């Protein structure tokens, strides 16, 4: 038996190991996709019924002096006179086709309205994430390399302020300073780089604090490990040790929080877009809630939920490429 084991080609064992890993990865993705579908179905159900507790949209769409006959006619034309369960089944039936119905306030397909507003929100979230990474990563590395010193305390003070300050207040403060006081940047609007600066910085403040703090903590833990001490013993400089050996090992929790922050930036854009009159999905959500626009509210809620679900799935899959230990444990 031992001779057979010795004569076995190493490539066969490697191929079987690769096949097992591929099978585990496929099963993992299928489980996560199933969970994602279940979460989105629950979100759709909850949003469908909760939004109808806000009141009758007919009262908002018609003038105050409208007659009961006019209200009944409008309610019938919008399909709101049908049984609630029938409306719910029709709503679920349209989800796989991304058919959310027509907006009660705009009279247009909800999917078309979302498609028109989505680029503005993606642009704002992408700019905020770029600001986050450009500031948080150097700040976290800088603080970790100077742990316990003045620069570290300065960075951590900024982190504390960033996590404690409401984004809408930051936005108002930036408008007062840079738009009203210095006349350097516009207070609202859309379409130019200047219009993007203030809302992107406002949206990024909290994310910068979260990512910088987590990266500092993760790097401090990694820099005390044995392989870092070995790299230092070989004569590598502090910056090379951190960037070459420390940053990748410290990146796993950072990737997690960055992925979650992507969803938070899209969700947090609701208030920021309102402050800066940014024509994105966030401002559209506020308008839909004010108008009791049931189909539009349901679609925007599902958009934000789907964003979180997809980002979390991508973060989980990225673990396999960042940490071999996670890869072999599946």
PDB file of C-alpha atoms in Angstrom:
ATOM      1  CA  UNK A   1       0.000   0.000   0.000  1.00  0.00           C
ATOM      2  CA  UNK A   2       2.873   2.329   0.818  1.00  0.00           C
ATOM      3  CA  UNK A   3       4.432   1.604  -2.605  1.00  0.00           C
ATOM      4  CA  UNK A   4       1.182   2.603  -4.266  1.00  0.00           C
ATOM      5  CA  UNK A   5       1.103   5.816  -2.266  1.00  0.00           C
ATOM      6  CA  UNK A   6       4.700   6.569  -3.218  1.00  0.00           C
ATOM      7  CA  UNK A   7       4.035   5.889  -6.903  1.00  0.00           C
ATOM      8  CA  UNK A   8       0.978   8.156  -6.942  1.00  0.00           C
ATOM      9  CA  UNK A   9       1.642  11.258  -9.067  1.00  0.00           C
ATOM     10  CA  UNK A  10       1.723  14.418  -6.960  1.00  0.00           C
ATOM     11  CA  UNK A  11      -0.280  16.187  -9.663  1.00  0.00           C
ATOM     12  CA  UNK A  12      -3.292  13.938  -9.035  1.00  0.00           C
ATOM     13  CA  UNK A  13      -3.381  14.859  -5.354  1.00  0.00           C
ATOM     14  CA  UNK A  14      -3.049  18.525  -6.244  1.00  0.00           C
ATOM     15  CA  UNK A  15      -5.880  18.272  -8.784  1.00  0.00           C
ATOM     16  CA  UNK A  16      -8.196  16.631  -6.263  1.00  0.00           C
ATOM     17  CA  UNK A  17      -7.392  19.296  -3.689  1.00  0.00           C
ATOM     18  CA  UNK A  18      -8.132  21.983  -6.272  1.00  0.00           C
ATOM     19  CA  UNK A  19     -11.444  20.310  -7.189  1.00  0.00           C
ATOM     20  CA  UNK A  20     -12.497  20.118  -3.533  1.00  0.00           C
ATOM     21  CA  UNK A  21     -11.671  23.767  -3.035  1.00  0.00           C
ATOM     22  CA  UNK A  22     -13.616  24.735  -6.177  1.00  0.00           C
ATOM     23  CA  UNK A  23     -16.611  22.694  -4.998  1.00  0.00           C
ATOM     24  CA  UNK A  24     -16.544  24.328  -1.562  1.00  0.00           C
ATOM     25  CA  UNK A  25     -16.300  27.754  -3.155  1.00  0.00           C
ATOM     26  CA  UNK A  26     -19.260  27.077  -5.465  1.00  0.00           C
ATOM     27  CA  UNK A  27     -21.359  25.793  -2.555  1.00  0.00           C
ATOM     28  CA  UNK A  28     -20.390  28.838  -0.511  1.00  0.00           C
ATOM     29  CA  UNK A  29     -21.439  31.200  -3.315  1.00  0.00           C
ATOM     30  CA  UNK A  30     -24.740  29.327  -3.793  1.00  0.00           C
ATOM     31  CA  UNK A  31     -25.493  29.500  -0.052  1.00  0.00           C
ATOM     32  CA  UNK A  32     -24.758  33.199   0.006  1.00  0.00           C
ATOM     33  CA  UNK A  33     -26.892  33.808  -3.076  1.00  0.00           C
ATOM     34  CA  UNK A  34     -29.755  31.931  -1.443  1.00  0.00           C
ATOM     35  CA  UNK A  35     -29.362  34.006   1.701  1.00  0.00           C
ATOM     36  CA  UNK A  36     -29.257  37.180  -0.379  1.00  0.00           C
ATOM     37  CA  UNK A  37     -32.496  36.303  -2.170  1.00  0.00           C
ATOM     38  CA  UNK A  38     -34.176  35.538   1.159  1.00  0.00           C
ATOM     39  CA  UNK A  39     -33.007  38.845   2.679  1.00  0.00           C
ATOM     40  CA  UNK A  40     -34.238  40.818  -0.324  1.00  0.00           C
ATOM     41  CA  UNK A  41     -37.589  39.000  -0.237  1.00  0.00           C
ATOM     42  CA  UNK A  42     -38.007  39.861   3.451  1.00  0.00           C
ATOM     43  CA  UNK A  43     -37.021  43.472   2.768  1.00  0.00           C
ATOM     44  CA  UNK A  44     -39.509  43.726  -0.071  1.00  0.00           C
ATOM     45  CA  UNK A  45     -42.280  42.281   2.097  1.00  0.00           C
ATOM     46  CA  UNK A  46     -41.592  44.542   5.071  1.00  0.00           C
ATOM     47  CA  UNK A  47     -41.301  47.667   2.922  1.00  0.00           C
ATOM     48  CA  UNK A  48     -44.517  46.832   1.051  1.00  0.00           C
ATOM     49  CA  UNK A  49     -46.630  46.624   4.183  1.00  0.00           C
ATOM     50  CA  UNK A  50     -44.911  49.296   6.296  1.00  0.00           C
ATOM     51  CA  UNK A  51     -45.105  51.984   3.626  1.00  0.00           C
ATOM     52  CA  UNK A  52     -48.886  51.588   3.547  1.00  0.00           C
ATOM     53  CA  UNK A  53     -49.088  52.544   7.204  1.00  0.00           C
ATOM     54  CA  UNK A  54     -48.060  56.093   6.267  1.00  0.00           C
ATOM     55  CA  UNK A  55     -51.516  56.968   4.984  1.00  0.00           C
ATOM     56  CA  UNK A  56     -53.518  57.250   1.807  1.00  0.00           C
ATOM     57  CA  UNK A  57     -51.503  58.751  -1.089  1.00  0.00           C
ATOM     58  CA  UNK A  58     -54.697  59.944  -2.733  1.00  0.00           C
ATOM     59  CA  UNK A  59     -54.995  62.591  -0.016  1.00  0.00           C
ATOM     60  CA  UNK A  60     -51.578  63.965  -1.067  1.00  0.00           C
ATOM     61  CA  UNK A  61     -52.098  63.763  -4.817  1.00  0.00           C
ATOM     62  CA  UNK A  62     -55.463  65.554  -4.850  1.00  0.00           C
ATOM     63  CA  UNK A  63     -56.219  69.072  -3.630  1.00  0.00           C
ATOM     64  CA  UNK A  64     -57.865  69.466  -0.194  1.00  0.00           C
ATOM     65  CA  UNK A  65     -61.248  70.307  -1.727  1.00  0.00           C
ATOM     66  CA  UNK A  66     -61.445  67.102  -3.806  1.00  0.00           C
ATOM     67  CA  UNK A  67     -64.712  65.204  -3.576  1.00  0.00           C
ATOM     68  CA  UNK A  68     -65.125  61.605  -2.469  1.00  0.00           C
ATOM     69  CA  UNK A  69     -65.971  60.612  -6.034  1.00  0.00           C
ATOM     70  CA  UNK A  70     -62.713  62.111  -7.296  1.00  0.00           C
ATOM     71  CA  UNK A  71     -60.764  60.264  -4.614  1.00  0.00           C
ATOM     72  CA  UNK A  72     -62.443  56.968  -5.485  1.00  0.00           C
ATOM     73  CA  UNK A  73     -61.773  57.466  -9.202  1.00  0.00           C
ATOM     74  CA  UNK A  74     -58.074  58.237  -8.620  1.00  0.00           C
ATOM     75  CA  UNK A  75     -57.712  55.325  -6.198  1.00  0.00           C
ATOM     76  CA  UNK A  76     -59.179  52.982  -8.810  1.00  0.00           C
ATOM     77  CA  UNK A  77     -56.946  54.338 -11.590  1.00  0.00           C
ATOM     78  CA  UNK A  78     -53.856  53.758  -9.433  1.00  0.00           C
ATOM     79  CA  UNK A  79     -54.945  50.224  -8.534  1.00  0.00           C
ATOM     80  CA  UNK A  80     -55.123  51.018  -4.823  1.00  0.00           C
ATOM     81  CA  UNK A  81     -58.706  49.792  -4.564  1.00  0.00           C
ATOM     82  CA  UNK A  82     -57.687  46.177  -5.130  1.00  0.00           C
ATOM     83  CA  UNK A  83     -57.206  43.778  -2.199  1.00  0.00           C
ATOM     84  CA  UNK A  84     -53.904  44.266  -0.410  1.00  0.00           C
ATOM     85  CA  UNK A  85     -52.807  40.676  -0.970  1.00  0.00           C
ATOM     86  CA  UNK A  86     -53.405  41.032  -4.723  1.00  0.00           C
ATOM     87  CA  UNK A  87     -51.243  44.149  -4.801  1.00  0.00           C
ATOM     88  CA  UNK A  88     -48.548  42.291  -2.877  1.00  0.00           C
ATOM     89  CA  UNK A  89     -48.519  39.337  -5.311  1.00  0.00           C
ATOM     90  CA  UNK A  90     -48.330  41.710  -8.292  1.00  0.00           C
ATOM     91  CA  UNK A  91     -45.418  43.513  -6.618  1.00  0.00           C
ATOM     92  CA  UNK A  92     -43.498  40.264  -6.047  1.00  0.00           C
ATOM     93  CA  UNK A  93     -44.258  39.064  -9.572  1.00  0.00           C
ATOM     94  CA  UNK A  94     -42.614  42.141 -11.055  1.00  0.00           C
ATOM     95  CA  UNK A  95     -39.418  41.994  -8.983  1.00  0.00           C
ATOM     96  CA  UNK A  96     -37.526  39.411 -11.098  1.00  0.00           C
ATOM     97  CA  UNK A  97     -38.174  41.608 -14.148  1.00  0.00           C
ATOM     98  CA  UNK A  98     -37.229  44.793 -12.229  1.00  0.00           C
ATOM     99  CA  UNK A  99     -40.770  45.988 -12.811  1.00  0.00           C
ATOM    100  CA  UNK A 100     -41.710  48.094  -9.780  1.00  0.00           C
ATOM    101  CA  UNK A 101     -44.798  49.593 -11.357  1.00  0.00           C
ATOM    102  CA  UNK A 102     -45.470  53.257 -12.071  1.00  0.00           C
ATOM    103  CA  UNK A 103     -44.767  56.103  -9.699  1.00  0.00           C
ATOM    104  CA  UNK A 104     -47.930  57.527  -8.152  1.00  0.00           C
ATOM    105  CA  UNK A 105     -46.535  61.060  -8.135  1.00  0.00           C
ATOM    106  CA  UNK A 106     -44.602  61.154 -11.438  1.00  0.00           C
ATOM    107  CA  UNK A 107     -46.737  58.786 -13.502  1.00  0.00           C
ATOM    108  CA  UNK A 108     -43.611  57.171 -15.000  1.00  0.00           C
ATOM    109  CA  UNK A 109     -42.113  53.681 -14.606  1.00  0.00           C
ATOM    110  CA  UNK A 110     -40.236  53.495 -11.315  1.00  0.00           C
ATOM    111  CA  UNK A 111     -37.320  51.655 -12.932  1.00  0.00           C
ATOM    112  CA  UNK A 112     -36.834  54.539 -15.367  1.00  0.00           C
ATOM    113  CA  UNK A 113     -36.882  57.132 -12.586  1.00  0.00           C
ATOM    114  CA  UNK A 114     -34.293  55.137 -10.625  1.00  0.00           C
ATOM    115  CA  UNK A 115     -32.107  54.756 -13.712  1.00  0.00           C
ATOM    116  CA  UNK A 116     -32.163  58.541 -14.178  1.00  0.00           C
ATOM    117  CA  UNK A 117     -31.199  59.271 -10.555  1.00  0.00           C
ATOM    118  CA  UNK A 118     -28.749  56.412  -9.971  1.00  0.00           C
ATOM    119  CA  UNK A 119     -25.698  57.892 -11.782  1.00  0.00           C
ATOM    120  CA  UNK A 120     -25.670  60.920  -9.471  1.00  0.00           C
ATOM    121  CA  UNK A 121     -25.686  58.751  -6.340  1.00  0.00           C
ATOM    122  CA  UNK A 122     -22.983  56.428  -7.691  1.00  0.00           C
ATOM    123  CA  UNK A 123     -20.840  59.425  -8.595  1.00  0.00           C
ATOM    124  CA  UNK A 124     -21.207  60.886  -5.113  1.00  0.00           C
ATOM    125  CA  UNK A 125     -20.525  57.572  -3.340  1.00  0.00           C
ATOM    126  CA  UNK A 126     -17.495  56.835  -5.547  1.00  0.00           C
ATOM    127  CA  UNK A 127     -16.040  60.279  -4.887  1.00  0.00           C
ATOM    128  CA  UNK A 128     -16.629  59.879  -1.145  1.00  0.00           C
ATOM    129  CA  UNK A 129     -14.936  56.459  -1.165  1.00  0.00           C
ATOM    130  CA  UNK A 130     -11.960  57.911  -3.058  1.00  0.00           C
ATOM    131  CA  UNK A 131     -11.643  60.655  -0.446  1.00  0.00           C
ATOM    132  CA  UNK A 132     -11.940  58.022   2.286  1.00  0.00           C
ATOM    133  CA  UNK A 133      -9.120  55.852   0.952  1.00  0.00           C
ATOM    134  CA  UNK A 134      -6.851  58.758   0.063  1.00  0.00           C
ATOM    135  CA  UNK A 135      -7.044  60.122   3.616  1.00  0.00           C
ATOM    136  CA  UNK A 136      -7.741  57.086   5.827  1.00  0.00           C
ATOM    137  CA  UNK A 137      -5.027  54.720   4.571  1.00  0.00           C
ATOM    138  CA  UNK A 138      -2.094  57.150   4.951  1.00  0.00           C
ATOM    139  CA  UNK A 139      -3.505  58.389   8.274  1.00  0.00           C
ATOM    140  CA  UNK A 140      -3.867  54.844   9.641  1.00  0.00           C
ATOM    141  CA  UNK A 141      -0.358  53.840   8.539  1.00  0.00           C
ATOM    142  CA  UNK A 142       1.109  57.097   9.875  1.00  0.00           C
ATOM    143  CA  UNK A 143      -0.570  56.653  13.263  1.00  0.00           C
ATOM    144  CA  UNK A 144       0.455  52.988  13.567  1.00  0.00           C
ATOM    145  CA  UNK A 145       4.104  53.771  12.827  1.00  0.00           C
ATOM    146  CA  UNK A 146       4.089  56.457  15.529  1.00  0.00           C
ATOM    147  CA  UNK A 147       2.041  54.689  18.147  1.00  0.00           C
ATOM    148  CA  UNK A 148       1.751  56.608  21.417  1.00  0.00           C
ATOM    149  CA  UNK A 149       3.437  59.745  20.060  1.00  0.00           C
ATOM    150  CA  UNK A 150       2.038  63.151  19.236  1.00  0.00           C
ATOM    151  CA  UNK A 151       1.135  62.384  15.583  1.00  0.00           C
ATOM    152  CA  UNK A 152      -0.729  59.272  16.705  1.00  0.00           C
ATOM    153  CA  UNK A 153      -2.709  61.240  19.266  1.00  0.00           C
ATOM    154  CA  UNK A 154      -3.491  63.903  16.660  1.00  0.00           C
ATOM    155  CA  UNK A 155      -4.836  61.306  14.209  1.00  0.00           C
ATOM    156  CA  UNK A 156      -6.916  59.616  16.909  1.00  0.00           C
ATOM    157  CA  UNK A 157      -8.359  62.978  17.965  1.00  0.00           C
ATOM    158  CA  UNK A 158      -9.429  63.581  14.368  1.00  0.00           C
ATOM    159  CA  UNK A 159     -10.905  60.071  14.261  1.00  0.00           C
ATOM    160  CA  UNK A 160     -12.921  60.758  17.404  1.00  0.00           C
ATOM    161  CA  UNK A 161     -14.272  64.007  15.974  1.00  0.00           C
ATOM    162  CA  UNK A 162     -15.104  62.355  12.656  1.00  0.00           C
ATOM    163  CA  UNK A 163     -17.062  59.555  14.301  1.00  0.00           C
ATOM    164  CA  UNK A 164     -18.875  61.909  16.679  1.00  0.00           C
ATOM    165  CA  UNK A 165     -20.007  64.579  14.212  1.00  0.00           C
ATOM    166  CA  UNK A 166     -23.313  64.134  12.335  1.00  0.00           C
ATOM    167  CA  UNK A 167     -22.754  64.292   8.551  1.00  0.00           C
ATOM    168  CA  UNK A 168     -25.566  66.777   7.956  1.00  0.00           C
ATOM    169  CA  UNK A 169     -23.946  69.161  10.460  1.00  0.00           C
ATOM    170  CA  UNK A 170     -20.600  68.764   8.682  1.00  0.00           C
ATOM    171  CA  UNK A 171     -22.325  69.602   5.412  1.00  0.00           C
ATOM    172  CA  UNK A 172     -23.930  72.754   6.812  1.00  0.00           C
ATOM    173  CA  UNK A 173     -20.612  73.827   8.339  1.00  0.00           C
ATOM    174  CA  UNK A 174     -18.769  73.309   5.042  1.00  0.00           C
ATOM    175  CA  UNK A 175     -21.422  75.352   3.230  1.00  0.00           C
ATOM    176  CA  UNK A 176     -21.049  78.196   5.718  1.00  0.00           C
ATOM    177  CA  UNK A 177     -17.250  78.207   5.420  1.00  0.00           C
ATOM    178  CA  UNK A 178     -16.522  77.465   1.763  1.00  0.00           C
ATOM    179  CA  UNK A 179     -19.710  78.627   0.035  1.00  0.00           C
ATOM    180  CA  UNK A 180     -21.012  81.510   2.158  1.00  0.00           C
ATOM    181  CA  UNK A 181     -17.778  82.723   3.753  1.00  0.00           C
ATOM    182  CA  UNK A 182     -15.040  82.120   1.178  1.00  0.00           C
ATOM    183  CA  UNK A 183     -17.224  81.864  -1.961  1.00  0.00           C
ATOM    184  CA  UNK A 184     -14.819  79.140  -3.123  1.00  0.00           C
ATOM    185  CA  UNK A 185     -17.280  76.334  -3.824  1.00  0.00           C
ATOM    186  CA  UNK A 186     -20.996  76.170  -4.711  1.00  0.00           C
ATOM    187  CA  UNK A 187     -23.431  75.304  -1.937  1.00  0.00           C
ATOM    188  CA  UNK A 188     -25.610  73.119  -4.188  1.00  0.00           C
ATOM    189  CA  UNK A 189     -26.006  71.948  -7.724  1.00  0.00           C
ATOM    190  CA  UNK A 190     -24.878  69.083  -9.913  1.00  0.00           C
ATOM    191  CA  UNK A 191     -22.766  68.566 -12.998  1.00  0.00           C
ATOM    192  CA  UNK A 192     -19.299  69.957 -12.273  1.00  0.00           C
ATOM    193  CA  UNK A 193     -16.338  68.908 -10.147  1.00  0.00           C
ATOM    194  CA  UNK A 194     -16.843  71.962  -7.927  1.00  0.00           C
ATOM    195  CA  UNK A 195     -20.382  70.823  -7.139  1.00  0.00           C
ATOM    196  CA  UNK A 196     -19.045  67.416  -6.108  1.00  0.00           C
ATOM    197  CA  UNK A 197     -16.374  68.512  -3.617  1.00  0.00           C
ATOM    198  CA  UNK A 198     -18.444  69.549  -0.595  1.00  0.00           C
ATOM    199  CA  UNK A 199     -20.979  66.674  -0.648  1.00  0.00           C
ATOM    200  CA  UNK A 200     -18.211  64.108  -1.220  1.00  0.00           C
ATOM    201  CA  UNK A 201     -16.156  65.400   1.706  1.00  0.00           C
ATOM    202  CA  UNK A 202     -19.262  65.540   3.889  1.00  0.00           C
ATOM    203  CA  UNK A 203     -20.178  61.964   3.086  1.00  0.00           C
ATOM    204  CA  UNK A 204     -16.600  60.743   3.597  1.00  0.00           C
ATOM    205  CA  UNK A 205     -15.935  62.218   7.050  1.00  0.00           C
ATOM    206  CA  UNK A 206     -17.361  59.336   9.062  1.00  0.00           C
ATOM    207  CA  UNK A 207     -15.889  56.679   6.757  1.00  0.00           C
ATOM    208  CA  UNK A 208     -12.427  58.233   6.992  1.00  0.00           C
ATOM    209  CA  UNK A 209     -12.566  58.013  10.781  1.00  0.00           C
ATOM    210  CA  UNK A 210     -13.770  54.388  10.794  1.00  0.00           C
ATOM    211  CA  UNK A 211     -11.261  53.088   8.227  1.00  0.00           C
ATOM    212  CA  UNK A 212      -8.280  54.972   9.699  1.00  0.00           C
ATOM    213  CA  UNK A 213      -9.006  53.734  13.204  1.00  0.00           C
ATOM    214  CA  UNK A 214      -9.419  50.110  12.154  1.00  0.00           C
ATOM    215  CA  UNK A 215      -6.320  50.164   9.938  1.00  0.00           C
ATOM    216  CA  UNK A 216      -4.231  51.616  12.775  1.00  0.00           C
ATOM    217  CA  UNK A 217      -5.400  48.941  15.215  1.00  0.00           C
ATOM    218  CA  UNK A 218      -4.871  46.130  12.703  1.00  0.00           C
ATOM    219  CA  UNK A 219      -1.413  47.352  11.745  1.00  0.00           C
ATOM    220  CA  UNK A 220      -0.317  47.683  15.372  1.00  0.00           C
ATOM    221  CA  UNK A 221      -1.288  44.060  15.943  1.00  0.00           C
ATOM    222  CA  UNK A 222       0.506  42.862  12.787  1.00  0.00           C
ATOM    223  CA  UNK A 223       3.663  44.882  13.485  1.00  0.00           C
ATOM    224  CA  UNK A 224       4.163  42.995  16.763  1.00  0.00           C
ATOM    225  CA  UNK A 225       4.185  39.573  15.033  1.00  0.00           C
ATOM    226  CA  UNK A 226       7.243  37.368  14.476  1.00  0.00           C
ATOM    227  CA  UNK A 227       7.542  37.752  10.712  1.00  0.00           C
ATOM    228  CA  UNK A 228       7.656  41.549  11.063  1.00  0.00           C
ATOM    229  CA  UNK A 229      10.472  41.245  13.591  1.00  0.00           C
ATOM    230  CA  UNK A 230      12.297  38.966  11.163  1.00  0.00           C
ATOM    231  CA  UNK A 231      11.904  41.509   8.368  1.00  0.00           C
ATOM    232  CA  UNK A 232      13.295  44.225  10.599  1.00  0.00           C
ATOM    233  CA  UNK A 233      16.221  41.990  11.550  1.00  0.00           C
ATOM    234  CA  UNK A 234      17.081  41.666   7.849  1.00  0.00           C
ATOM    235  CA  UNK A 235      17.631  45.413   7.721  1.00  0.00           C
ATOM    236  CA  UNK A 236      14.426  46.540   5.989  1.00  0.00           C
ATOM    237  CA  UNK A 237      13.388  50.116   6.707  1.00  0.00           C
ATOM    238  CA  UNK A 238      10.245  50.841   8.771  1.00  0.00           C
ATOM    239  CA  UNK A 239       8.215  52.080   5.798  1.00  0.00           C
ATOM    240  CA  UNK A 240       9.152  49.101   3.623  1.00  0.00           C
ATOM    241  CA  UNK A 241       8.296  46.693   6.437  1.00  0.00           C
ATOM    242  CA  UNK A 242       4.856  48.260   6.845  1.00  0.00           C
ATOM    243  CA  UNK A 243       4.004  48.543   3.151  1.00  0.00           C
ATOM    244  CA  UNK A 244       5.515  45.220   2.022  1.00  0.00           C
ATOM    245  CA  UNK A 245       4.883  42.888   4.958  1.00  0.00           C
ATOM    246  CA  UNK A 246       2.381  44.567   7.259  1.00  0.00           C
ATOM    247  CA  UNK A 247      -0.257  46.227   5.130  1.00  0.00           C
ATOM    248  CA  UNK A 248      -1.474  43.115   3.302  1.00  0.00           C
ATOM    249  CA  UNK A 249      -1.760  41.086   6.505  1.00  0.00           C
ATOM    250  CA  UNK A 250      -3.659  43.946   8.134  1.00  0.00           C
ATOM    251  CA  UNK A 251      -5.975  44.414   5.158  1.00  0.00           C
ATOM    252  CA  UNK A 252      -8.539  41.681   5.906  1.00  0.00           C
ATOM    253  CA  UNK A 253     -10.587  43.568   8.536  1.00  0.00           C
ATOM    254  CA  UNK A 254     -10.060  46.782   6.574  1.00  0.00           C
ATOM    255  CA  UNK A 255     -11.545  45.224   3.424  1.00  0.00           C
ATOM    256  CA  UNK A 256     -14.555  44.183   5.499  1.00  0.00           C
ATOM    257  CA  UNK A 257     -15.181  47.647   6.837  1.00  0.00           C
ATOM    258  CA  UNK A 258     -14.518  49.294   3.459  1.00  0.00           C
ATOM    259  CA  UNK A 259     -17.114  47.013   1.881  1.00  0.00           C
ATOM    260  CA  UNK A 260     -19.635  47.887   4.564  1.00  0.00           C
ATOM    261  CA  UNK A 261     -18.812  51.564   4.148  1.00  0.00           C
ATOM    262  CA  UNK A 262     -19.676  51.363   0.450  1.00  0.00           C
ATOM    263  CA  UNK A 263     -23.207  50.431   1.431  1.00  0.00           C
ATOM    264  CA  UNK A 264     -23.191  53.051   4.183  1.00  0.00           C
ATOM    265  CA  UNK A 265     -22.092  55.743   1.736  1.00  0.00           C
ATOM    266  CA  UNK A 266     -24.990  54.931  -0.576  1.00  0.00           C
ATOM    267  CA  UNK A 267     -27.409  54.850   2.347  1.00  0.00           C
ATOM    268  CA  UNK A 268     -25.914  57.906   4.021  1.00  0.00           C
ATOM    269  CA  UNK A 269     -26.292  59.824   0.785  1.00  0.00           C
ATOM    270  CA  UNK A 270     -29.952  60.391   1.680  1.00  0.00           C
ATOM    271  CA  UNK A 271     -29.234  63.234   4.121  1.00  0.00           C
ATOM    272  CA  UNK A 272     -26.197  64.526   2.248  1.00  0.00           C
ATOM    273  CA  UNK A 273     -28.109  64.756  -1.026  1.00  0.00           C
ATOM    274  CA  UNK A 274     -30.882  66.603   0.763  1.00  0.00           C
ATOM    275  CA  UNK A 275     -28.475  69.147   2.264  1.00  0.00           C
ATOM    276  CA  UNK A 276     -26.720  69.857  -1.048  1.00  0.00           C
ATOM    277  CA  UNK A 277     -29.760  69.391  -3.338  1.00  0.00           C
ATOM    278  CA  UNK A 278     -27.940  66.551  -5.076  1.00  0.00           C
ATOM    279  CA  UNK A 279     -30.344  64.874  -7.559  1.00  0.00           C
ATOM    280  CA  UNK A 280     -29.677  61.263  -6.603  1.00  0.00           C
ATOM    281  CA  UNK A 281     -31.547  58.303  -5.200  1.00  0.00           C
ATOM    282  CA  UNK A 282     -31.274  59.686  -1.662  1.00  0.00           C
ATOM    283  CA  UNK A 283     -33.147  62.860  -2.472  1.00  0.00           C
ATOM    284  CA  UNK A 284     -35.588  60.801  -4.532  1.00  0.00           C
ATOM    285  CA  UNK A 285     -36.297  58.668  -1.444  1.00  0.00           C
ATOM    286  CA  UNK A 286     -37.191  61.747   0.625  1.00  0.00           C
ATOM    287  CA  UNK A 287     -39.497  62.971  -2.151  1.00  0.00           C
ATOM    288  CA  UNK A 288     -41.153  59.562  -2.442  1.00  0.00           C
ATOM    289  CA  UNK A 289     -41.789  59.350   1.311  1.00  0.00           C
ATOM    290  CA  UNK A 290     -43.236  62.876   1.355  1.00  0.00           C
ATOM    291  CA  UNK A 291     -45.562  62.042  -1.532  1.00  0.00           C
ATOM    292  CA  UNK A 292     -46.488  58.603  -0.108  1.00  0.00           C
ATOM    293  CA  UNK A 293     -45.367  57.198  -3.428  1.00  0.00           C
ATOM    294  CA  UNK A 294     -45.616  53.510  -2.515  1.00  0.00           C
ATOM    295  CA  UNK A 295     -43.932  51.961  -5.591  1.00  0.00           C
ATOM    296  CA  UNK A 296     -41.065  54.462  -5.519  1.00  0.00           C
ATOM    297  CA  UNK A 297     -40.415  54.025  -1.795  1.00  0.00           C
ATOM    298  CA  UNK A 298     -40.393  50.236  -2.172  1.00  0.00           C
ATOM    299  CA  UNK A 299     -37.932  50.436  -5.075  1.00  0.00           C
ATOM    300  CA  UNK A 300     -35.504  52.762  -3.291  1.00  0.00           C
ATOM    301  CA  UNK A 301     -35.567  50.621  -0.147  1.00  0.00           C
ATOM    302  CA  UNK A 302     -34.816  47.537  -2.230  1.00  0.00           C
ATOM    303  CA  UNK A 303     -31.996  49.384  -3.995  1.00  0.00           C
ATOM    304  CA  UNK A 304     -30.236  50.184  -0.729  1.00  0.00           C
ATOM    305  CA  UNK A 305     -30.815  46.663   0.597  1.00  0.00           C
ATOM    306  CA  UNK A 306     -29.490  45.069  -2.593  1.00  0.00           C
ATOM    307  CA  UNK A 307     -26.410  47.277  -2.412  1.00  0.00           C
ATOM    308  CA  UNK A 308     -25.562  46.025   1.080  1.00  0.00           C
ATOM    309  CA  UNK A 309     -26.197  42.399   0.106  1.00  0.00           C
ATOM    310  CA  UNK A 310     -24.049  42.515  -3.038  1.00  0.00           C
ATOM    311  CA  UNK A 311     -21.200  44.349  -1.330  1.00  0.00           C
ATOM    312  CA  UNK A 312     -21.159  41.864   1.563  1.00  0.00           C
ATOM    313  CA  UNK A 313     -21.034  38.961  -0.902  1.00  0.00           C
ATOM    314  CA  UNK A 314     -18.108  40.529  -2.772  1.00  0.00           C
ATOM    315  CA  UNK A 315     -16.280  41.143   0.510  1.00  0.00           C
ATOM    316  CA  UNK A 316     -16.690  37.496   1.518  1.00  0.00           C
ATOM    317  CA  UNK A 317     -15.360  36.329  -1.834  1.00  0.00           C
ATOM    318  CA  UNK A 318     -12.373  38.659  -1.604  1.00  0.00           C
ATOM    319  CA  UNK A 319     -11.262  36.918   1.610  1.00  0.00           C
ATOM    320  CA  UNK A 320     -10.108  33.918  -0.425  1.00  0.00           C
ATOM    321  CA  UNK A 321      -7.654  36.044  -2.339  1.00  0.00           C
ATOM    322  CA  UNK A 322      -6.384  38.083   0.615  1.00  0.00           C
ATOM    323  CA  UNK A 323      -5.878  35.329   3.189  1.00  0.00           C
ATOM    324  CA  UNK A 324      -5.008  31.732   2.217  1.00  0.00           C
ATOM    325  CA  UNK A 325      -6.164  30.535   5.646  1.00  0.00           C
ATOM    326  CA  UNK A 326      -9.708  31.603   4.791  1.00  0.00           C
ATOM    327  CA  UNK A 327      -9.394  29.882   1.432  1.00  0.00           C
ATOM    328  CA  UNK A 328      -8.455  26.514   2.903  1.00  0.00           C
ATOM    329  CA  UNK A 329     -11.066  26.660   5.684  1.00  0.00           C
ATOM    330  CA  UNK A 330     -14.027  26.641   3.276  1.00  0.00           C
TER     331      UNK A 330
END
